[in-house]
Short mmCIF file of C-alpha atoms (C1' of nucleotides) in Angstrom, two decimals:
data_model
loop_
_atom_site.label_atom_id
_atom_site.label_comp_id
_atom_site.label_asym_id
_atom_site.label_seq_id
_atom_site.Cartn_x
_atom_site.Cartn_y
_atom_site.Cartn_z
CA MET A 1 14.94 12.55 -43.45
CA ALA A 2 12.78 9.74 -44.30
CA ARG A 3 10.34 9.96 -41.13
CA ILE A 4 8.94 6.48 -39.70
CA GLY A 5 6.18 8.19 -38.55
CA LEU A 6 6.26 7.20 -34.60
CA THR A 7 4.17 7.74 -32.09
CA THR A 8 3.81 7.24 -28.17
CA GLN A 9 1.65 3.67 -29.69
CA ARG A 10 4.32 2.16 -32.21
CA VAL A 11 7.04 2.80 -29.58
CA THR A 12 5.24 1.01 -26.63
CA PHE A 13 4.78 -2.00 -29.44
CA ALA A 14 8.46 -2.49 -30.42
CA ALA A 15 9.29 -2.30 -26.73
CA ALA A 16 6.45 -4.50 -25.51
CA ASP A 17 7.47 -6.97 -28.59
CA LEU A 18 10.95 -6.61 -28.16
CA ALA A 19 10.89 -7.66 -23.99
CA ASP A 20 8.94 -10.83 -25.51
CA GLU A 21 12.07 -11.45 -27.07
CA ILE A 22 15.05 -10.46 -24.69
CA GLY A 23 12.94 -10.15 -21.73
CA PHE A 24 11.54 -6.96 -20.42
CA GLU A 25 14.75 -6.29 -17.63
CA GLY A 26 16.14 -5.53 -22.08
CA VAL A 27 13.71 -3.29 -22.28
CA THR A 28 15.25 0.01 -22.75
CA VAL A 29 14.94 3.36 -24.99
CA SER A 30 18.52 2.89 -26.90
CA ALA A 31 17.39 -0.69 -27.66
CA VAL A 32 13.95 0.46 -29.13
CA ALA A 33 15.25 3.01 -30.52
CA ARG A 34 17.78 0.72 -32.30
CA ILE A 35 15.09 -1.77 -33.57
CA LEU A 36 12.86 1.62 -34.84
CA GLY A 37 15.81 2.55 -36.60
CA VAL A 38 16.23 5.74 -34.93
CA ARG A 39 19.06 7.54 -32.97
CA ASP A 40 17.63 7.11 -28.64
CA ALA A 41 16.86 10.57 -28.20
CA SER A 42 14.21 10.80 -30.46
CA LEU A 43 12.33 8.69 -28.65
CA TYR A 44 11.87 10.92 -25.54
CA SER A 45 9.29 12.57 -28.33
CA HIS A 46 6.99 10.41 -26.88
CA ILE A 47 8.12 8.78 -23.94
CA LYS A 48 8.74 10.47 -21.13
CA ASN A 49 11.89 8.27 -19.30
CA VAL A 50 12.67 4.60 -18.87
CA ARG A 51 10.16 4.56 -16.29
CA ASP A 52 7.66 5.71 -18.69
CA LEU A 53 8.39 3.35 -20.92
CA ARG A 54 8.55 0.43 -19.46
CA THR A 55 4.79 1.15 -17.65
CA ARG A 56 3.48 2.18 -21.09
CA VAL A 57 4.82 -2.01 -21.76
CA ALA A 58 3.11 -3.03 -18.55
CA VAL A 59 -0.29 -1.35 -18.94
CA LEU A 60 -0.13 -2.75 -21.64
CA SER A 61 0.07 -6.25 -21.24
CA LEU A 62 -2.55 -5.89 -18.26
CA ALA A 63 -5.01 -4.98 -21.17
CA GLU A 64 -4.24 -7.31 -23.58
CA LEU A 65 -4.65 -10.72 -20.93
CA ALA A 66 -7.63 -8.73 -19.46
CA ASP A 67 -9.21 -9.11 -23.36
CA ARG A 68 -7.96 -12.44 -23.27
CA VAL A 69 -8.87 -14.03 -20.24
CA GLY A 70 -12.10 -12.28 -20.75
CA ALA A 71 -13.08 -13.58 -23.38
CA ALA A 72 -12.04 -17.34 -22.89
CA LEU A 73 -14.02 -16.60 -19.96
CA ALA A 74 -17.21 -15.40 -22.03
CA GLY A 75 -20.39 -18.04 -21.21
CA ARG A 76 -18.75 -20.58 -18.95
CA ALA A 77 -19.39 -20.54 -15.06
CA GLY A 78 -17.93 -22.66 -12.16
CA LYS A 79 -15.18 -25.07 -12.49
CA ASP A 80 -15.17 -24.57 -16.19
CA ALA A 81 -14.64 -21.05 -15.92
CA LEU A 82 -11.74 -21.28 -13.45
CA VAL A 83 -10.04 -23.08 -16.00
CA ALA A 84 -10.73 -21.36 -18.97
CA PHE A 85 -9.37 -18.33 -16.97
CA ALA A 86 -6.57 -19.79 -15.54
CA ASN A 87 -5.03 -21.29 -18.88
CA ALA A 88 -5.29 -17.94 -20.88
CA TYR A 89 -4.40 -16.26 -18.03
CA ARG A 90 -0.62 -19.20 -18.03
CA ALA A 91 -0.95 -19.52 -22.02
CA TYR A 92 -0.30 -15.64 -21.94
CA SER A 93 2.63 -15.92 -20.07
CA LYS A 94 3.86 -18.16 -21.65
CA GLU A 95 3.70 -16.54 -25.29
CA HIS A 96 4.33 -13.15 -24.27
CA PRO A 97 6.69 -13.64 -21.44
CA GLY A 98 8.25 -10.42 -21.38
CA ARG A 99 4.77 -8.64 -21.35
CA TYR A 100 3.91 -11.34 -18.99
CA ALA A 101 7.18 -9.96 -17.05
CA ALA A 102 6.06 -6.37 -17.38
CA THR A 103 2.63 -6.92 -15.74
CA LEU A 104 4.27 -7.24 -12.50
CA LEU A 105 5.60 -4.33 -12.49
CA GLU A 106 4.61 -2.05 -9.26
CA LEU A 107 2.41 0.36 -10.65
CA GLY A 108 1.24 3.26 -8.74
CA PRO A 109 -2.20 4.44 -7.80
CA GLU A 110 -3.33 6.09 -9.66
CA VAL A 111 -1.75 4.20 -12.86
CA ALA A 112 -3.01 1.18 -11.28
CA ALA A 113 -6.44 2.90 -11.25
CA ALA A 114 -6.37 3.56 -14.95
CA SER A 115 -4.89 0.51 -15.79
CA ALA A 116 -6.67 -2.63 -16.58
CA ALA A 117 -6.09 -4.28 -12.80
CA GLY A 118 -9.79 -3.52 -12.58
CA ARG A 119 -11.03 -5.73 -15.22
CA HIS A 120 -9.02 -8.69 -13.80
CA ALA A 121 -10.38 -8.68 -10.08
CA SER A 122 -13.83 -8.14 -11.12
CA MET A 123 -13.04 -10.91 -13.87
CA THR A 124 -11.54 -12.74 -10.64
CA ARG A 125 -14.69 -12.07 -9.08
CA ALA A 126 -17.22 -13.61 -12.02
CA ILE A 127 -15.60 -16.48 -11.15
CA LEU A 128 -16.76 -17.25 -7.75
CA ARG A 129 -19.78 -16.19 -8.41
CA GLY A 130 -20.42 -19.80 -9.69
CA TYR A 131 -19.59 -21.14 -5.82
CA ALA A 132 -21.53 -20.56 -2.98
CA LEU A 133 -19.18 -17.94 -1.20
CA GLU A 134 -19.97 -15.10 1.29
CA GLU A 135 -19.56 -11.65 0.75
CA SER A 136 -16.22 -11.43 3.30
CA ASP A 137 -15.30 -14.81 1.88
CA GLN A 138 -14.76 -13.51 -2.20
CA THR A 139 -11.84 -11.03 -1.47
CA ASP A 140 -10.26 -13.84 0.59
CA ALA A 141 -10.79 -16.12 -2.23
CA VAL A 142 -9.83 -13.72 -5.20
CA ARG A 143 -6.97 -13.78 -3.37
CA LEU A 144 -5.77 -16.23 -3.22
CA LEU A 145 -6.68 -17.62 -6.90
CA HIS A 146 -4.28 -14.64 -8.01
CA SER A 147 -2.15 -15.98 -5.68
CA VAL A 148 -1.95 -19.62 -7.41
CA PHE A 149 -1.84 -18.00 -10.75
CA HIS A 150 0.42 -15.87 -10.08
CA GLY A 151 2.69 -17.65 -8.30
CA TYR A 152 2.88 -20.85 -10.88
CA VAL A 153 2.93 -19.02 -13.52
CA SER A 154 6.06 -17.40 -11.93
CA LEU A 155 7.97 -20.35 -10.64
CA GLU A 156 7.39 -21.55 -14.03
CA CYS A 157 8.99 -18.90 -16.19
CA SER A 158 12.17 -18.51 -13.72
CA GLY A 159 12.52 -22.19 -13.67
CA GLY A 160 11.56 -23.48 -10.01
CA PHE A 161 10.42 -26.11 -11.59
CA GLN A 162 12.95 -27.39 -13.69
CA ASN A 163 14.58 -30.14 -11.97
CA THR A 164 12.02 -32.47 -10.90
CA GLN A 165 10.64 -34.99 -13.15
CA ARG A 166 6.84 -34.81 -13.36
CA ALA A 167 5.20 -32.35 -16.24
CA ALA A 168 4.13 -28.38 -15.14
CA ASP A 169 1.45 -29.31 -17.16
CA ALA A 170 0.29 -32.05 -14.78
CA SER A 171 0.79 -30.32 -11.87
CA TRP A 172 -0.67 -27.08 -13.23
CA SER A 173 -4.03 -29.48 -13.69
CA ARG A 174 -3.75 -31.15 -10.05
CA ALA A 175 -3.43 -27.40 -8.81
CA LEU A 176 -6.56 -26.07 -10.66
CA ASP A 177 -8.44 -29.32 -9.39
CA ALA A 178 -7.18 -28.76 -5.90
CA LEU A 179 -8.77 -25.00 -6.01
CA ASP A 180 -12.04 -26.15 -7.36
CA VAL A 181 -11.99 -28.59 -4.12
CA VAL A 182 -11.26 -25.65 -1.61
CA LEU A 183 -13.87 -22.65 -3.15
CA ASN A 184 -16.60 -25.94 -2.71
CA ASN A 185 -14.91 -26.26 1.04
CA TRP A 186 -14.34 -22.67 1.68
CA PRO A 187 -13.70 -23.42 5.29
CA PRO A 188 -15.77 -21.24 8.21
CA ALA A 189 -13.89 -18.08 9.51
CA MET B 1 45.88 4.45 2.10
CA ALA B 2 43.82 3.10 4.62
CA ARG B 3 42.49 -0.82 3.81
CA ILE B 4 39.24 -2.03 4.53
CA GLY B 5 39.26 -5.69 4.36
CA LEU B 6 36.88 -6.12 2.05
CA THR B 7 36.18 -10.02 0.86
CA THR B 8 33.30 -11.40 -1.11
CA GLN B 9 31.29 -11.92 2.08
CA ARG B 10 31.56 -8.64 3.21
CA VAL B 11 30.97 -7.10 -0.78
CA THR B 12 27.55 -9.49 -0.50
CA PHE B 13 26.57 -8.95 2.75
CA ALA B 14 26.38 -5.04 1.76
CA ALA B 15 24.49 -5.24 -1.04
CA ALA B 16 22.03 -7.41 0.65
CA ASP B 17 21.31 -4.38 2.87
CA LEU B 18 21.25 -1.90 -0.23
CA ALA B 19 18.82 -4.66 -1.14
CA ASP B 20 16.22 -4.39 1.58
CA GLU B 21 16.69 -0.56 2.08
CA ILE B 22 16.52 0.52 -1.58
CA GLY B 23 15.54 -2.64 -3.59
CA PHE B 24 17.16 -5.55 -5.40
CA GLU B 25 16.93 -3.81 -8.64
CA GLY B 26 18.84 -0.81 -7.26
CA VAL B 27 22.09 -3.32 -6.54
CA THR B 28 24.41 -1.98 -8.55
CA VAL B 29 27.89 -2.18 -8.19
CA SER B 30 28.79 1.40 -7.82
CA ALA B 31 25.88 1.84 -5.21
CA VAL B 32 27.52 -0.74 -2.85
CA ALA B 33 31.40 0.45 -3.85
CA ARG B 34 29.85 3.70 -2.53
CA ILE B 35 28.34 2.58 0.29
CA LEU B 36 31.97 0.68 1.65
CA GLY B 37 34.00 3.57 0.88
CA VAL B 38 35.68 2.60 -2.34
CA ARG B 39 35.73 2.88 -5.65
CA ASP B 40 33.96 0.62 -8.21
CA ALA B 41 36.31 -0.83 -9.74
CA SER B 42 37.62 -2.46 -6.19
CA LEU B 43 35.34 -4.47 -5.86
CA TYR B 44 36.07 -6.72 -9.00
CA SER B 45 39.13 -8.29 -7.47
CA HIS B 46 35.96 -9.98 -5.17
CA ILE B 47 32.94 -10.37 -7.85
CA LYS B 48 33.02 -11.35 -11.08
CA ASN B 49 30.37 -8.83 -12.32
CA VAL B 50 26.92 -7.66 -11.39
CA ARG B 51 25.28 -10.95 -12.13
CA ASP B 52 27.21 -12.18 -9.67
CA LEU B 53 27.07 -9.78 -7.24
CA ARG B 54 23.30 -10.26 -7.43
CA THR B 55 23.55 -13.98 -7.60
CA ARG B 56 25.58 -13.83 -4.35
CA VAL B 57 23.06 -12.22 -2.50
CA ALA B 58 20.86 -14.38 -4.13
CA VAL B 59 22.61 -17.30 -2.44
CA LEU B 60 22.76 -15.98 0.83
CA SER B 61 19.22 -15.02 1.21
CA LEU B 62 17.98 -18.23 0.14
CA ALA B 63 20.16 -19.90 2.77
CA GLU B 64 18.81 -17.27 5.07
CA LEU B 65 15.31 -17.92 4.71
CA ALA B 66 15.44 -21.69 4.36
CA ASP B 67 17.25 -21.53 8.09
CA ARG B 68 15.02 -19.33 8.95
CA VAL B 69 12.15 -21.96 7.82
CA GLY B 70 13.27 -24.55 9.20
CA ALA B 71 13.67 -23.43 12.64
CA ALA B 72 10.03 -22.19 12.93
CA LEU B 73 9.29 -25.77 11.50
CA ALA B 74 11.03 -27.84 14.08
CA GLY B 75 9.14 -30.18 16.10
CA ARG B 76 5.77 -29.49 14.22
CA ALA B 77 3.29 -31.08 11.91
CA GLY B 78 0.00 -30.94 10.14
CA LYS B 79 -1.27 -27.58 10.05
CA ASP B 80 0.80 -26.67 12.85
CA ALA B 81 3.51 -27.45 10.74
CA LEU B 82 2.02 -25.58 7.47
CA VAL B 83 0.81 -22.42 8.96
CA ALA B 84 4.50 -21.99 10.25
CA PHE B 85 6.50 -22.43 7.52
CA ALA B 86 4.47 -20.29 5.19
CA ASN B 87 3.97 -18.06 8.55
CA ALA B 88 8.67 -17.86 8.35
CA TYR B 89 8.50 -17.24 5.08
CA ARG B 90 5.80 -14.37 4.81
CA ALA B 91 7.95 -12.54 7.34
CA TYR B 92 11.14 -12.64 6.25
CA SER B 93 10.13 -11.27 2.35
CA LYS B 94 8.12 -8.41 4.90
CA GLU B 95 11.68 -8.12 7.22
CA HIS B 96 13.78 -7.77 3.99
CA PRO B 97 12.08 -7.37 0.94
CA GLY B 98 15.35 -6.80 -1.03
CA ARG B 99 16.52 -10.01 0.14
CA TYR B 100 13.47 -11.41 -0.67
CA ALA B 101 13.21 -10.12 -4.40
CA ALA B 102 16.72 -11.22 -5.14
CA THR B 103 15.47 -15.14 -4.40
CA LEU B 104 13.28 -14.79 -7.40
CA LEU B 105 16.43 -13.95 -9.21
CA GLU B 106 16.38 -17.00 -12.16
CA LEU B 107 20.09 -18.92 -11.00
CA GLY B 108 21.80 -20.91 -13.24
CA PRO B 109 21.32 -24.98 -12.98
CA GLU B 110 24.26 -25.71 -11.50
CA VAL B 111 24.65 -22.43 -8.82
CA ALA B 112 20.66 -23.66 -8.25
CA ALA B 113 21.97 -27.09 -7.35
CA ALA B 114 25.01 -25.83 -5.06
CA SER B 115 22.40 -23.66 -3.03
CA ALA B 116 20.12 -24.23 -0.51
CA ALA B 117 17.09 -24.77 -3.25
CA GLY B 118 16.96 -27.99 -2.53
CA ARG B 119 16.33 -27.17 1.72
CA HIS B 120 13.32 -25.86 0.97
CA ALA B 121 11.89 -28.81 -1.60
CA SER B 122 12.95 -31.25 0.92
CA MET B 123 11.16 -28.73 4.23
CA THR B 124 8.13 -28.07 2.60
CA ARG B 125 8.22 -32.68 1.75
CA ALA B 126 8.65 -32.33 5.37
CA ILE B 127 5.13 -30.76 5.94
CA LEU B 128 3.51 -32.91 3.48
CA ARG B 129 4.46 -35.78 5.79
CA GLY B 130 1.49 -35.23 8.46
CA TYR B 131 -1.02 -34.99 5.19
CA ALA B 132 -1.75 -38.29 3.59
CA LEU B 133 -0.73 -38.08 0.28
CA GLU B 134 1.05 -40.37 -2.37
CA GLU B 135 3.90 -40.04 -3.41
CA SER B 136 2.99 -38.66 -7.35
CA ASP B 137 0.91 -35.85 -5.45
CA GLN B 138 3.54 -35.01 -3.10
CA THR B 139 5.23 -32.74 -6.04
CA ASP B 140 2.23 -31.12 -7.48
CA ALA B 141 1.07 -30.22 -3.54
CA VAL B 142 4.83 -29.14 -3.03
CA ARG B 143 4.48 -27.59 -6.23
CA LEU B 144 1.10 -25.52 -5.15
CA LEU B 145 2.17 -24.91 -1.57
CA HIS B 146 4.82 -22.98 -3.31
CA SER B 147 3.01 -21.69 -5.85
CA VAL B 148 0.89 -20.26 -2.97
CA PHE B 149 3.66 -18.29 -1.36
CA HIS B 150 5.10 -16.97 -3.17
CA GLY B 151 2.73 -15.76 -5.47
CA TYR B 152 1.09 -14.04 -2.47
CA VAL B 153 4.20 -12.36 -0.63
CA SER B 154 5.07 -11.28 -3.74
CA LEU B 155 1.29 -9.40 -5.19
CA GLU B 156 1.03 -8.39 -1.47
CA CYS B 157 5.26 -6.68 -2.01
CA SER B 158 4.10 -4.96 -5.50
CA GLY B 159 0.69 -3.45 -3.52
CA GLY B 160 -1.42 -5.90 -5.52
CA PHE B 161 -3.99 -5.74 -2.13
CA GLN B 162 -3.56 -2.29 -1.43
CA ASN B 163 -7.19 -0.84 -2.94
CA THR B 164 -9.18 -3.43 -1.01
CA GLN B 165 -10.44 -2.87 2.92
CA ARG B 166 -9.40 -6.15 3.99
CA ALA B 167 -6.17 -6.43 5.89
CA ALA B 168 -3.83 -9.01 3.73
CA ASP B 169 -2.78 -10.63 7.41
CA ALA B 170 -6.81 -11.90 7.24
CA SER B 171 -6.88 -13.88 3.81
CA TRP B 172 -3.29 -15.14 4.20
CA SER B 173 -5.01 -16.33 7.43
CA ARG B 174 -7.61 -17.99 5.68
CA ALA B 175 -6.11 -19.00 2.17
CA LEU B 176 -3.79 -21.56 4.52
CA ASP B 177 -7.11 -22.59 6.06
CA ALA B 178 -8.15 -22.62 2.63
CA LEU B 179 -4.61 -24.91 1.89
CA ASP B 180 -5.21 -27.42 4.50
CA VAL B 181 -8.49 -28.21 3.70
CA VAL B 182 -7.24 -28.99 0.22
CA LEU B 183 -4.18 -31.28 1.10
CA ASN B 184 -7.14 -33.33 3.79
CA ASN B 185 -9.12 -33.62 0.23
CA TRP B 186 -7.11 -34.55 -2.05
CA PRO B 187 -8.48 -34.47 -5.25
CA PRO B 188 -8.24 -37.73 -7.07
CA ALA B 189 -6.37 -37.96 -10.88
"C1'" DG C 1 64.14 -6.81 6.68
"C1'" DT C 2 63.33 -8.26 1.96
"C1'" DA C 3 60.07 -10.49 -1.08
"C1'" DT C 4 55.70 -11.25 -2.03
"C1'" DT C 5 50.98 -10.98 -2.45
"C1'" DT C 6 47.09 -8.39 -2.16
"C1'" DG C 7 43.98 -4.45 -1.13
"C1'" DC C 8 43.01 -0.67 -3.31
"C1'" DC C 9 43.20 3.12 -6.62
"C1'" DT C 10 43.32 6.12 -11.46
"C1'" DA C 11 42.51 5.37 -16.40
"C1'" DA C 12 39.67 4.35 -20.06
"C1'" DT C 13 35.80 2.18 -23.05
"C1'" DG C 14 31.72 1.74 -23.77
"C1'" DC C 15 26.37 1.35 -23.24
"C1'" DC C 16 23.06 3.48 -21.38
"C1'" DT C 17 19.95 8.14 -19.80
"C1'" DC C 18 18.42 11.90 -20.86
"C1'" DT C 19 18.84 17.49 -22.18
"C1'" DA C 20 19.16 21.23 -25.23
"C1'" DG C 21 18.94 23.19 -29.79
"C1'" DG C 22 18.75 22.40 -34.26
"C1'" DT C 23 16.56 21.39 -39.12
"C1'" DA C 24 13.87 19.52 -41.89
"C1'" DA C 25 9.51 17.34 -43.32
"C1'" DT C 26 4.44 17.80 -42.67
"C1'" DT C 27 -0.26 19.73 -42.06
"C1'" DC C 28 -2.38 23.97 -41.45
"C1'" DC C 29 -4.90 27.79 -42.95
"C1'" DT C 30 -6.48 31.12 -45.93
"C1'" DA D 1 -1.14 26.58 -53.63
"C1'" DG D 2 2.30 28.89 -50.18
"C1'" DG D 3 3.34 30.79 -45.93
"C1'" DA D 4 2.96 29.10 -40.74
"C1'" DA D 5 2.86 26.77 -37.52
"C1'" DT D 6 3.81 22.29 -35.77
"C1'" DT D 7 6.18 18.09 -35.03
"C1'" DA D 8 9.65 14.60 -35.70
"C1'" DC D 9 13.69 13.05 -35.77
"C1'" DC D 10 18.52 14.83 -35.71
"C1'" DT D 11 23.17 16.10 -33.43
"C1'" DA D 12 26.43 17.39 -29.94
"C1'" DG D 13 27.09 16.68 -24.64
"C1'" DA D 14 27.08 15.46 -20.07
"C1'" DG D 15 26.54 12.26 -15.66
"C1'" DG D 16 25.79 7.34 -14.50
"C1'" DC D 17 27.19 2.37 -14.17
"C1'" DA D 18 30.29 -1.83 -15.96
"C1'" DT D 19 34.41 -3.90 -16.70
"C1'" DT D 20 39.47 -3.70 -18.35
"C1'" DA D 21 44.53 -2.98 -17.56
"C1'" DG D 22 47.75 -1.18 -15.41
"C1'" DG D 23 50.00 0.91 -10.61
"C1'" DC D 24 51.35 1.67 -5.87
"C1'" DA D 25 51.46 0.56 -1.00
"C1'" DA D 26 50.29 -2.21 2.76
"C1'" DA D 27 49.66 -6.57 4.85
"C1'" DT D 28 52.61 -11.16 4.80
"C1'" DA D 29 55.75 -14.83 5.03
"C1'" DC D 30 59.82 -15.93 5.65
#
DNA sequence: GTATTTGCCTAATGCCTCTAGGTAATTCCT
DNA sequence: AGGAATTACCTAGAGGCATTAGGCAAATAC
């Protein structure tokens, strides 16, 4: 009969923490309820369904990630900004693997618009101000940067680089060097 | 009482086709059994469990993808090879989204070793023969290429590029140009 | 043409999702 | 402060998926 005082927020945070512990795919209504010490059915006053729960974790994580990256980016420009952005991004994924996995959840258009996804894009664009790129090239460059960050981190998470000797850190650093080179020598259309 | 003649292969193919239709996360023992017109329990003579089923789809897809990429790569070198590789990779992901998603499944070390994952690495290395890269740089470059391919395709699949005007095709092509530039101007350590 | 294998079945258990409806704790109002 | 309204959490139950155990009949082997 002791009421613990659940709210949608608390449920979402518990789910996010659980995701970091056991992986995002393990985030289930029952598991979160178990952690919170309540019955599964009790959570349905706060969330619509599992999909809703997972979406909330995704939105939360996108916002957290945007905060981290934004803070890292403050006051930097050029390659400095590029490296700061990339390292903050990668650090978040290592520190919060479950939350990071959540950010890859496919969000519906209206949810995506309401989330921090836009902040990510504008921050990536901010990096490019340190390089001389035309407007139309910027979109392409943003996509390339995002692809590299996401692709590298995601392959690293799923153990894609394990069999080789070379440290993942070293390759990451070289990848950033390479991105700097290409932003300084952007190929003409 | 009509026996349909199931085998592990047929089950795996059915699962792969189902993945392409409804997404890899929808690949469930029940769903595959339903499609094949048998009871769920009947599949357990051919597969160990869901994880095993999904792993088989992943291994199948990795092999198919390696075949496609290998064929596209034949007789090409330099940027030509780079573009052929990348386009074959991306085309496969568009044609078989469920199978492609399966390739991202984290495989255990022994399964990964037995799968076509090694062919992917060696083909990527083959591309680099057209560029003048030192041995130690090659690993970094392979990782960068793989990150870009996977990252771009994966973001494209999950609708990451929808809100912007510019066509995903155009940005892809520029990304390949950019990779060519950076491979020709690989930054010194 | 019997013996053996094996492909597919039914039955049963357990976990998960989700709905409906109930009770008790909190908050709101005067 | 005390009754009313809200709300936090519960029990009960239906339905889906994963998985095991054990059975029967169809294919195959000799």
